Coordinates of C-alpha atoms in Angstrom, one line a residue:
Chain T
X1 CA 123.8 96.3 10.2
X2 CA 121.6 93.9 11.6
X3 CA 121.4 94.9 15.3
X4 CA 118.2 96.0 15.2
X5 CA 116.8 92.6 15.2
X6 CA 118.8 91.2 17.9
X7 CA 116.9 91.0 20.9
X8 CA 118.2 90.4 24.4
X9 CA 115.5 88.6 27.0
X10 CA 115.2 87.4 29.9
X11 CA 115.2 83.5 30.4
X12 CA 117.3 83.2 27.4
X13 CA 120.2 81.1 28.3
X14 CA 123.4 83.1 28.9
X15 CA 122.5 86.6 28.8
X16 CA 124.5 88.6 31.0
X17 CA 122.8 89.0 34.0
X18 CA 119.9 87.2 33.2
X19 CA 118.3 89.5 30.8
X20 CA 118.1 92.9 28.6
X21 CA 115.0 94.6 27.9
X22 CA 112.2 93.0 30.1
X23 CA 112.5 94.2 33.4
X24 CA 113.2 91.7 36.2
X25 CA 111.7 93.2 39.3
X26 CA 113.1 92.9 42.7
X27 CA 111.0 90.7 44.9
X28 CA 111.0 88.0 41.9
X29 CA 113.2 84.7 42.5
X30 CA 116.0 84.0 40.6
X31 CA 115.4 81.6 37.5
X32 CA 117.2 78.3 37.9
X33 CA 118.2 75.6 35.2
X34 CA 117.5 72.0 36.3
X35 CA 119.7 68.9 35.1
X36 CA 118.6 65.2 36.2
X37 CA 120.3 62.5 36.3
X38 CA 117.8 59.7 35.6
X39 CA 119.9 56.8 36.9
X40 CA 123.0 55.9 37.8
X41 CA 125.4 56.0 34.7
X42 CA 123.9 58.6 32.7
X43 CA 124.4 61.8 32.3
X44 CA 122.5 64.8 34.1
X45 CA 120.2 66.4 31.1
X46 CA 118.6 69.7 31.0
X47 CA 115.4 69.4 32.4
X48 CA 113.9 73.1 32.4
X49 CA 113.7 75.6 34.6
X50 CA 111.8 77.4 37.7
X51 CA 112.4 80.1 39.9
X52 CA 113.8 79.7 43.5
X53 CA 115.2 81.7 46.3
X54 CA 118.1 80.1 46.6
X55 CA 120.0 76.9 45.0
X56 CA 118.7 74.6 48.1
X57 CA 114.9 75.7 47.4
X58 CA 115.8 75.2 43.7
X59 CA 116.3 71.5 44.7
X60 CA 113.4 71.1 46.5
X61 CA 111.2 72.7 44.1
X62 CA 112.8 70.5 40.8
X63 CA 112.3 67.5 43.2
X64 CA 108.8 68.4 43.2
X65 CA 108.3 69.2 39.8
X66 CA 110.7 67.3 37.6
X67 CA 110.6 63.7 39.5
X68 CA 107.4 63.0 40.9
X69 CA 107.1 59.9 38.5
X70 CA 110.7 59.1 39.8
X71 CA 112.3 60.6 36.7
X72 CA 115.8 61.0 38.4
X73 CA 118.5 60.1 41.3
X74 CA 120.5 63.5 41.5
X75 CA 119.5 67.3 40.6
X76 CA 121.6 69.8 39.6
X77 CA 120.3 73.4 39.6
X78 CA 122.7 76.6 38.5
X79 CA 121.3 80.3 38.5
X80 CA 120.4 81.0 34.5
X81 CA 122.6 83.9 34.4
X82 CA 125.6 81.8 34.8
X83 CA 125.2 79.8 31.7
X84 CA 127.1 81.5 28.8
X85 CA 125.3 80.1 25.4
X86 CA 126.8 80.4 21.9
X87 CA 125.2 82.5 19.8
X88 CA 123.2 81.4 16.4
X89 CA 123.9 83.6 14.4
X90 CA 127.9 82.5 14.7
X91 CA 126.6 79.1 14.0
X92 CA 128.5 78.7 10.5
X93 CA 132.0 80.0 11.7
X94 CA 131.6 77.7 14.7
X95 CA 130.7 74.8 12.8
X96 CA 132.0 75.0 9.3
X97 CA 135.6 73.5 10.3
X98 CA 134.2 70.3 11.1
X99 CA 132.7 70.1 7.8
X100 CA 135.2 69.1 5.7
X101 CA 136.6 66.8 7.5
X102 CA 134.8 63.6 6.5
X103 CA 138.3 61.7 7.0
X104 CA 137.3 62.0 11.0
X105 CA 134.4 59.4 10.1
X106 CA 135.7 55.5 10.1
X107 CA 133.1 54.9 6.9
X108 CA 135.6 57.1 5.0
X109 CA 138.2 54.6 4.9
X110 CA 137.4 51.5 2.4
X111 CA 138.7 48.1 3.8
X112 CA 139.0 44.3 2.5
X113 CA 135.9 42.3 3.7
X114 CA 138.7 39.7 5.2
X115 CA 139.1 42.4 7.6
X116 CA 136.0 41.3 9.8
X117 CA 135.1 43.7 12.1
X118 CA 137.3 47.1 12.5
Chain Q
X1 CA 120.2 91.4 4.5
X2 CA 116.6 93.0 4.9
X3 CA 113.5 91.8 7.2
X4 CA 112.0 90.2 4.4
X5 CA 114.9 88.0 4.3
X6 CA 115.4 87.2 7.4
X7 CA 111.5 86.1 7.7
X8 CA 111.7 84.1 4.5
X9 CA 114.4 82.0 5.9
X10 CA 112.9 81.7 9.2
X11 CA 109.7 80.2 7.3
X12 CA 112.0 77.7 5.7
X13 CA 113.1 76.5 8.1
X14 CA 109.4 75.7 9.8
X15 CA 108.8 74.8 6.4
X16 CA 112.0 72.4 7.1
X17 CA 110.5 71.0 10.4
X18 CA 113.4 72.8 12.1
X19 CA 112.6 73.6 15.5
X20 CA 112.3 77.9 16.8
X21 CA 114.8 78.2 19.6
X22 CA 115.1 80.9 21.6
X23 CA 117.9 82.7 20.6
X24 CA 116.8 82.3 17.3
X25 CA 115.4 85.2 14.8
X26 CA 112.0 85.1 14.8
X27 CA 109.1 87.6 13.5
X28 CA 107.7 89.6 16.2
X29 CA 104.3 88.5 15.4
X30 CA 105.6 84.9 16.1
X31 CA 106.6 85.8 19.5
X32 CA 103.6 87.3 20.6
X33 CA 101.7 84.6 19.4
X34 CA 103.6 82.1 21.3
X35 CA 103.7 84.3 24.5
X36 CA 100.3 84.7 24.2
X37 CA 99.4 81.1 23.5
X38 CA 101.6 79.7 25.9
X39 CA 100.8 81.9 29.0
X40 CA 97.3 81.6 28.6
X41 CA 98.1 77.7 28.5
X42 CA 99.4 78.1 31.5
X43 CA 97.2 80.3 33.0
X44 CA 94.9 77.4 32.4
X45 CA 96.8 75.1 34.2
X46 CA 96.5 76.8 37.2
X47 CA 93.0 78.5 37.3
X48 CA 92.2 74.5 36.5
X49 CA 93.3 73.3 40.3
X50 CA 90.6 75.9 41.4
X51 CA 87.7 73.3 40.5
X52 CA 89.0 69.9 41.7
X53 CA 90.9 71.4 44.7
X54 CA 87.3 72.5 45.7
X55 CA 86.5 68.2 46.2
X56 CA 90.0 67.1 47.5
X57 CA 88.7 67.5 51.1
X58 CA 85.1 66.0 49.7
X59 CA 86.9 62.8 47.5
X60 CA 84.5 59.9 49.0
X61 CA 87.2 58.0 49.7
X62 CA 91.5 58.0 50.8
X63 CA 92.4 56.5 47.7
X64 CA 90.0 59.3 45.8
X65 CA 91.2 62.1 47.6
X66 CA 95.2 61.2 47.0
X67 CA 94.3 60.8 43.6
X68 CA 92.7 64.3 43.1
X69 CA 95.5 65.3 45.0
X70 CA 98.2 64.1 43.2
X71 CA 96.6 65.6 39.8
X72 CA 96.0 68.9 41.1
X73 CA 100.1 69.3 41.9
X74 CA 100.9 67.6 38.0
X75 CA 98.4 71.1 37.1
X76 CA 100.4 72.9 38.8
X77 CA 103.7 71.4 37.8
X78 CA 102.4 71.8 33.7
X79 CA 101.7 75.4 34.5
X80 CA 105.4 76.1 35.6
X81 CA 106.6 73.9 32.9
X82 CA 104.8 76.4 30.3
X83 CA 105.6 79.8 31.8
X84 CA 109.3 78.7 32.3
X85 CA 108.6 78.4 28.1
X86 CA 107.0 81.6 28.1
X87 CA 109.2 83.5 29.7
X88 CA 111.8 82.2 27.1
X89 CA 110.5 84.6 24.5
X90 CA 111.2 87.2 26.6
X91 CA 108.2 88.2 29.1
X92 CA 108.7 87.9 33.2
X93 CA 106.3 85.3 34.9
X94 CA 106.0 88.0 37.1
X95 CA 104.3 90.4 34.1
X96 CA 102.5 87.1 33.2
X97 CA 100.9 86.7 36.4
X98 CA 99.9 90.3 36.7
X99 CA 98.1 89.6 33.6
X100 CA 96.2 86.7 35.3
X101 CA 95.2 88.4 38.5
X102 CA 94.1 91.3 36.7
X103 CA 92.1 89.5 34.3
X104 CA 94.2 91.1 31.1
X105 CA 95.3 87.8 30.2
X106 CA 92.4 84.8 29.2
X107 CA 92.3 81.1 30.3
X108 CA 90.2 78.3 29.2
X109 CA 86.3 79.4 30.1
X110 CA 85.5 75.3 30.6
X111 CA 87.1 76.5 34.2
X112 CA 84.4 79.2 34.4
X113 CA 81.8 76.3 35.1
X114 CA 81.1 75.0 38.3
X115 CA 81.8 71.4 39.8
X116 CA 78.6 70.5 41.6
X117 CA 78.6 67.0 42.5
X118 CA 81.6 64.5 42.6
X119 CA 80.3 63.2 39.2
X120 CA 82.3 66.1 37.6
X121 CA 85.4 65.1 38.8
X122 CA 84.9 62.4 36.8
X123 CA 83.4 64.2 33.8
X124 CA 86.1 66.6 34.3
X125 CA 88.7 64.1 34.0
X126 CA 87.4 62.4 30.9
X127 CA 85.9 65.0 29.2
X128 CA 87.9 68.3 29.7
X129 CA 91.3 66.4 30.1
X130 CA 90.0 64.2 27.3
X131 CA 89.8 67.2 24.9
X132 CA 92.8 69.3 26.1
X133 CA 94.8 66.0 25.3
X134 CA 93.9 66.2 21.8
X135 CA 95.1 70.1 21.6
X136 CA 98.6 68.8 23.9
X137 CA 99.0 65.5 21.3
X138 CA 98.9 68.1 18.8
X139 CA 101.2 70.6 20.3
X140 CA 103.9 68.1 21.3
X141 CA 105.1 68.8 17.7
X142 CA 104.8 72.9 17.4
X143 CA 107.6 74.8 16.0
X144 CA 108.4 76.7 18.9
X145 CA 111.2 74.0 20.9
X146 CA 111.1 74.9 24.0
X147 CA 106.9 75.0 23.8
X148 CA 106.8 71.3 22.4
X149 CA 109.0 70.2 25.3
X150 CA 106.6 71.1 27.9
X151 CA 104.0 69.6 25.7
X152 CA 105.7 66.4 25.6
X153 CA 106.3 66.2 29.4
X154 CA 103.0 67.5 30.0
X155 CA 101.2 64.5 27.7
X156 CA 103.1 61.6 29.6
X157 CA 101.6 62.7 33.0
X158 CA 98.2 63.8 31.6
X159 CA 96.7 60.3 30.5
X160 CA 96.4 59.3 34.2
X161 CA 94.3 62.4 34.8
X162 CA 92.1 61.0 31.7
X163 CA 92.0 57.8 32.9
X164 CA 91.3 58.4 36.3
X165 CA 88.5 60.7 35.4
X166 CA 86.9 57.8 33.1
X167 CA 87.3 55.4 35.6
X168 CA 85.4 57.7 38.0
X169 CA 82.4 57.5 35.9
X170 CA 82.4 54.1 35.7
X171 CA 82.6 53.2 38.8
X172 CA 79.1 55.2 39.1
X173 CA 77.7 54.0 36.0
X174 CA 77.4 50.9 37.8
X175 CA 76.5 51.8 40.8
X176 CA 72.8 52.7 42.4
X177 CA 70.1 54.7 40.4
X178 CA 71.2 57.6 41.9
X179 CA 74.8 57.4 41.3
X180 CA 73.8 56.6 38.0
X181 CA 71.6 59.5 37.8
X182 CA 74.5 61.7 38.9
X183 CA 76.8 59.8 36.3
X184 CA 74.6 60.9 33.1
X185 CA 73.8 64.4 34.9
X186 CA 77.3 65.4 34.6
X187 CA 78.0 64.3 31.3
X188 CA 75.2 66.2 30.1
X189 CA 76.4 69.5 32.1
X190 CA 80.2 69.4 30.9
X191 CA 79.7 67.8 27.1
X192 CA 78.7 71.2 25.5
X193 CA 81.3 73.4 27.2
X194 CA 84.1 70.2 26.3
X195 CA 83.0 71.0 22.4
X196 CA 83.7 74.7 23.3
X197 CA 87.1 73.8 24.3
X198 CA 88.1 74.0 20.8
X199 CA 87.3 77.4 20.0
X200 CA 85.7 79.1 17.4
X201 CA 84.9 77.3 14.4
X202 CA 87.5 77.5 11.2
X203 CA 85.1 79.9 9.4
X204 CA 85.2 82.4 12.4
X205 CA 88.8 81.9 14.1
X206 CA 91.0 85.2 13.8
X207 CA 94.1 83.6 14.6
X208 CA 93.9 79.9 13.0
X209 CA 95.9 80.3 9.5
X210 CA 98.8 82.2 10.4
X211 CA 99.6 80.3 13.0
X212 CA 98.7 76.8 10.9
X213 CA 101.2 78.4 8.7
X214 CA 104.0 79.1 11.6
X215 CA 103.3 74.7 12.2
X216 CA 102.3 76.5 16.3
X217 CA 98.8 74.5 15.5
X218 CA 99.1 71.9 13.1
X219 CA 95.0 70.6 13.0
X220 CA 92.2 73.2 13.0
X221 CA 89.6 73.6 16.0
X222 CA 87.1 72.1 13.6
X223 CA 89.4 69.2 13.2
X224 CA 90.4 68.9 16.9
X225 CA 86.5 69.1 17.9
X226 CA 85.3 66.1 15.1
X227 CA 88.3 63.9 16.5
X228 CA 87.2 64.3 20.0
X229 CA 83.1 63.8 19.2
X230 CA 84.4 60.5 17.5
X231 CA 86.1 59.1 20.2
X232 CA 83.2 60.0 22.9
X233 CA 80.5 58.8 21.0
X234 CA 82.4 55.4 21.2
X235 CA 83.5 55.6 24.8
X236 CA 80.3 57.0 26.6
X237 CA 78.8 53.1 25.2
X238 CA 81.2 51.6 27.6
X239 CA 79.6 53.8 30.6
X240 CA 75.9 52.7 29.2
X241 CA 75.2 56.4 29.2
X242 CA 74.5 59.0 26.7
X243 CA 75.7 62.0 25.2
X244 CA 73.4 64.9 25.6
X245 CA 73.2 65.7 21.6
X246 CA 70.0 64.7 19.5
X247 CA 71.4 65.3 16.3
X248 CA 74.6 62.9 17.1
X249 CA 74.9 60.3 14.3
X250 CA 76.7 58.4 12.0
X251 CA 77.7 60.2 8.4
X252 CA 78.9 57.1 6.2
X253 CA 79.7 59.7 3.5
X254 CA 82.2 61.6 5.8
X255 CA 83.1 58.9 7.9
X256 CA 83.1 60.6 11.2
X257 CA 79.9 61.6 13.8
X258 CA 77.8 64.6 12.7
X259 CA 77.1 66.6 16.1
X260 CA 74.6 69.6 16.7
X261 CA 75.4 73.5 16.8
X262 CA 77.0 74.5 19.6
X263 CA 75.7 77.3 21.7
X264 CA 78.1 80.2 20.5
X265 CA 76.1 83.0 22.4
X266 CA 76.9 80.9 25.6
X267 CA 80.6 80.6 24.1
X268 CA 81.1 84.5 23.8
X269 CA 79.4 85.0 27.1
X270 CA 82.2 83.5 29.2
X271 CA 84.7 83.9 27.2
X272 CA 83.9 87.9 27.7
X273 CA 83.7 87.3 31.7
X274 CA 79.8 86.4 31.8
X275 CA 80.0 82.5 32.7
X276 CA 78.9 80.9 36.0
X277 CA 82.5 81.1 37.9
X278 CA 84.5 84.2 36.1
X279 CA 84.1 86.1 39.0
X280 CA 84.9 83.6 41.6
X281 CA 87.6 81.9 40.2
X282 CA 89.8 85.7 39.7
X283 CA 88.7 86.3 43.3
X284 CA 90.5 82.9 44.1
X285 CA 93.4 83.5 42.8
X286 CA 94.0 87.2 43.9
X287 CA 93.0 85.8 47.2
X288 CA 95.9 82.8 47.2
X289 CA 98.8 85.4 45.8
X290 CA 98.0 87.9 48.2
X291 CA 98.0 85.7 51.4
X292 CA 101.1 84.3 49.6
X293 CA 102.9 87.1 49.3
X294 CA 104.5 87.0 52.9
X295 CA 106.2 83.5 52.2
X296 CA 107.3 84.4 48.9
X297 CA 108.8 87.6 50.9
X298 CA 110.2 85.5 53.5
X299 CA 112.0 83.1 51.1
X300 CA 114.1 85.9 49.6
X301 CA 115.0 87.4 52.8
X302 CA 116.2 84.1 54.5
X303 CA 117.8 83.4 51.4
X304 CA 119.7 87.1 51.5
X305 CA 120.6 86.4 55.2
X306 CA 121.9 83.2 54.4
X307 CA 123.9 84.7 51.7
X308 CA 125.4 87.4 54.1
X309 CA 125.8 85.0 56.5
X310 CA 128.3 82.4 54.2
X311 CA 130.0 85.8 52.7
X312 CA 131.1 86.7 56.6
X313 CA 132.7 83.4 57.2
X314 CA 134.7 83.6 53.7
X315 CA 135.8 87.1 54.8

C-alpha cells in the first residue's frame, strides 16, 4: 500500500549494495563508516563517513579527518554496504515487547528504607 | 494511510523536537531542501580553501603559515563531513561535485571576493568565520540528524579559525601606521559582503518560512545579520578601528545596533556569477579535479590489484 513512498538511496545505512535509485558510478570510491575509539576503555562510536579506495586508505583518510584534535586511539572503518540497519517503519513491532515490561526496571519493586542501598 | 498523513505526522514530530533520520519518511520537498542546503554548505567549505590557500606560502611568518595551514585542511574536513550528510538523503558526492564544477550548484559569494593583502586573512577569519558561526551555532540544532551532527563537529573546530583570524588583526592594529592602515583597509573591504552572508532580507527570502517551519533554520537572516552587527560593533573597539558604516548606532528602543542598507544590486550581482572572483575560483577548482583525476584513478586500480592479488593467495 504504501510502497510508493519508500525510497531506497544511496548512503543510507544497510541498503543492499549500497544503494537503489541514485546511480553510483564506477570510478567513485566506495563509502566507508568510521568508528573511534576515543580512549582506552570506551567503546568505538560511529563517527561518520568518507569514501576510500580501500579499507587501509579508509584509515588514513578518518585519521585525517576524524582525529586531528586527537579525538581517538583506534579507527574502525567497514564498507557501508555491509551494515544491515533495522527499518523504521518496523519500529513498533520491534520495540513494543519491551514495553510492558516495567518489572525489568529495579524502581518497580518497593522496598523497606532499612534496606539501605539495593 | 494517505500522504497527507504521513506528512502530518512527520511535522509532529519536528513539532516534537524529534530528529529526521535517514531512513525516515520525509516530504520530498524536505529532502531537496536539505540536499540543496547542505551541498551548497559544503560546496562552501571547499571553494573557501581557494582564498587563504592563496597566502599559505605568503603567511609572514612559520607559526602564520602552519596556522593557515592547519585551517584550510579543518575546510576541507567540514566539507566532507557535510556531503557525507548529503549524500544521506540520497544524491552521489560524485553528482554533487558535478554540480560544483559546472557551476549548477551555488556557494557562498563572500568567496567570490578577493584576498589582497595579508590583513584579510585576518578579516576573513573574524569576519566571515565570525558570521558563518552564527548560521553553524544555529544549525547544530536543525531537524535533519545527520545535518546537525556535522554542525556540531564543525562548530568545535571553527572557533579557532575565529579566533585566530581576530588575533591576526590585532596584532596589526598595534603595529606601525601602515599595518594599521592595512588593518582598518580590510575591515572596510570585507564588512559589507560579511552582512551579505546572511542572505536576503526576511521580506524578500523565497525559501525562509517553510523551512523555519521544517525547524532546518530556526532564526531568520534578519535575525542572524542584527546578532552578528551587535557583536562587531563591540569587538572592532578592542582593535581601536572602525566599522565602515555611517549610519551604525545605538537604538535604545530596540536594544540592538541600527546599521545601513546593504548594497543588494552588489548582492544579486555575484550571487548571479558577476562578482570579482566567480570566474577564477570555478576555474580553480576544474583545474584541481582534473589534474586530480589520475590519483583518484590510480587509487582504485592499486586498490583492485591488491584485491586480486589477496583473492589468489586464498585460492
Amino acid at each position: 500500500m504504501k510502497a510508493y513512498i519508500i525510497k531506497y538511496l544511496y548512503g543510507d545505512y544497510g541498503e543492499i549494495e549500497g544503494g537503489g535509485s541514485s546511480a553510483s558510478p564506477q570510478h567513485q570510491w566506495p563509502l566507508w563508516e568510521i568508528f573511534i575509539r576515543s580512549k582506552q576503555g570506551l567503546d568505538h562510536k560511529h563517527a561518520g563517513s568518507l569514501h576510500a579506495a580501500d579499507a587501509q586508505m579508509a584509515i588514513e583518510n578518518a585519521r585525517d579527518v576524524y582525529t586531528r584534535r586527537m579525538e581517538g586511539v583506534s579507527i574502525w572503518v567497514v564498507e557501508s554496504k555491509h551494515i544491515t540497519a533495522s527499518n523504521p517503519d518496523e519500529a513498533g513491532e520491534l520495540y513494543e515487547p519491551a514495553m510492558d515490561k516495567v518489572y525489568r526496571h529495579p524502581t518497580f519493586y518497593d522496598l523497606p528504607d532499612e534496606v539501605g542501598h539495593m | 494511510m494517505e500522504v497527507q498523513d504521513f506528512e502530518k505526522l512527520f511535522q509532529d514530530r519536528i513539532d516534537a523536537e524529534i530528529k529526521i533520520e535517514p531512513k525516515d519518511w520525509m516530504p520530498d520537498a524536505y529532502r531537496k531542501t536539505n540536499i540543496r542546503q547542505i551541498s551548497q554548505h559544503a560546496h562552501s567549505e571547499v571553494v573557501g580553501m581557494l582564498p587563504e590557500g592563496n597566502w599559505i606560502s605568503r603567511a609572514p611568518s612559520l607559526k602564520r603559515k602552519a596556522i593557515l595551514l592547519a585551517k584550510v585542511q579543518d575546510e576541507a574536513g567540514h566539507g566532507l563531513y557535510l556531503y557525507s550528510a548529503a549524500e544521506t538523503l540520497g544524491m552521489s558526492r560524485d553528482e554533487m561535485v558535478e554540480q560544483l564544477l559546472t557551476g549548477k550548484a551555488k556557494y557562498s559569494s563572500i568567496f567570490n571576493y578577493p584576498t589582497l593583502t595579508w590583513a584579510d586573512m585576518g578579516a576573513v577569519g573574524w569576519l566571515v568565520d565570525g558570521a558563518a558561526i552564527l548560521n553553524q551555532v544555529m544549525l547544530c540544532r536543525t531537524s535533519y540528524g545527520p545535518y546537525a551532527r556535522a554542525m556540531v563537529r564543525i562548530c568545535k573546530e571553527e572557533s579557532f579559525h575565529q579566533r585566530q583570524g581576530f588575533e591576526v588583526l590585532l596584532v596589526l592594529s598595534q603595529g606601525t601606521p601602515e599595518q594599521k592602515a592595512m588593518c582598518q583597509d580590510a575591515i572596510n573591504r570585507w564588512w559589507w559582503p560579511s552582512l551579505m552572508m546572511f542572505g536576503p532580507k526576511d521580506s524578500e527570502s523565497t525559501n525562509s518560512d517553510q523551512s523555519m517551519k521544517w525547524k532546518i533554520k530556526r532564526k531568520t537572516n534578519d535575525e542572524l545579520r542584527q546578532q552578528f552587527v551587535d557583536m562587531c560593533v563591540e569587538q572592532v573597539k578592542v582593535l581601536g578601528m572602525t566599522l565602515p558604516d555611517k549610519d551604525l548606532k545605538w537604538n535604545e528602543q530596540r536594544r540592538h545596533y541600527d546599521f545601513g542598507e546593504i548594497n543588494w544590486d552588489e548582492f544579486w550581482a555575484v550571487v548571479k556569477g558577476n562578482g570579482p572572483c566567480n570566474k577564477q575560483r570555478l576555474d580553480a577548482r576544474n583545474k584541481a579535479h582534473t589534474e586530480g583525476a589520475w590519483v583518484r584513478e590510480a587509487a582504485m586500480a592499486h586498490a583492485e590489484k591488491k584485491k586480486n592479488k589477496q583473492l589468489q593467495k586464498v585460492a
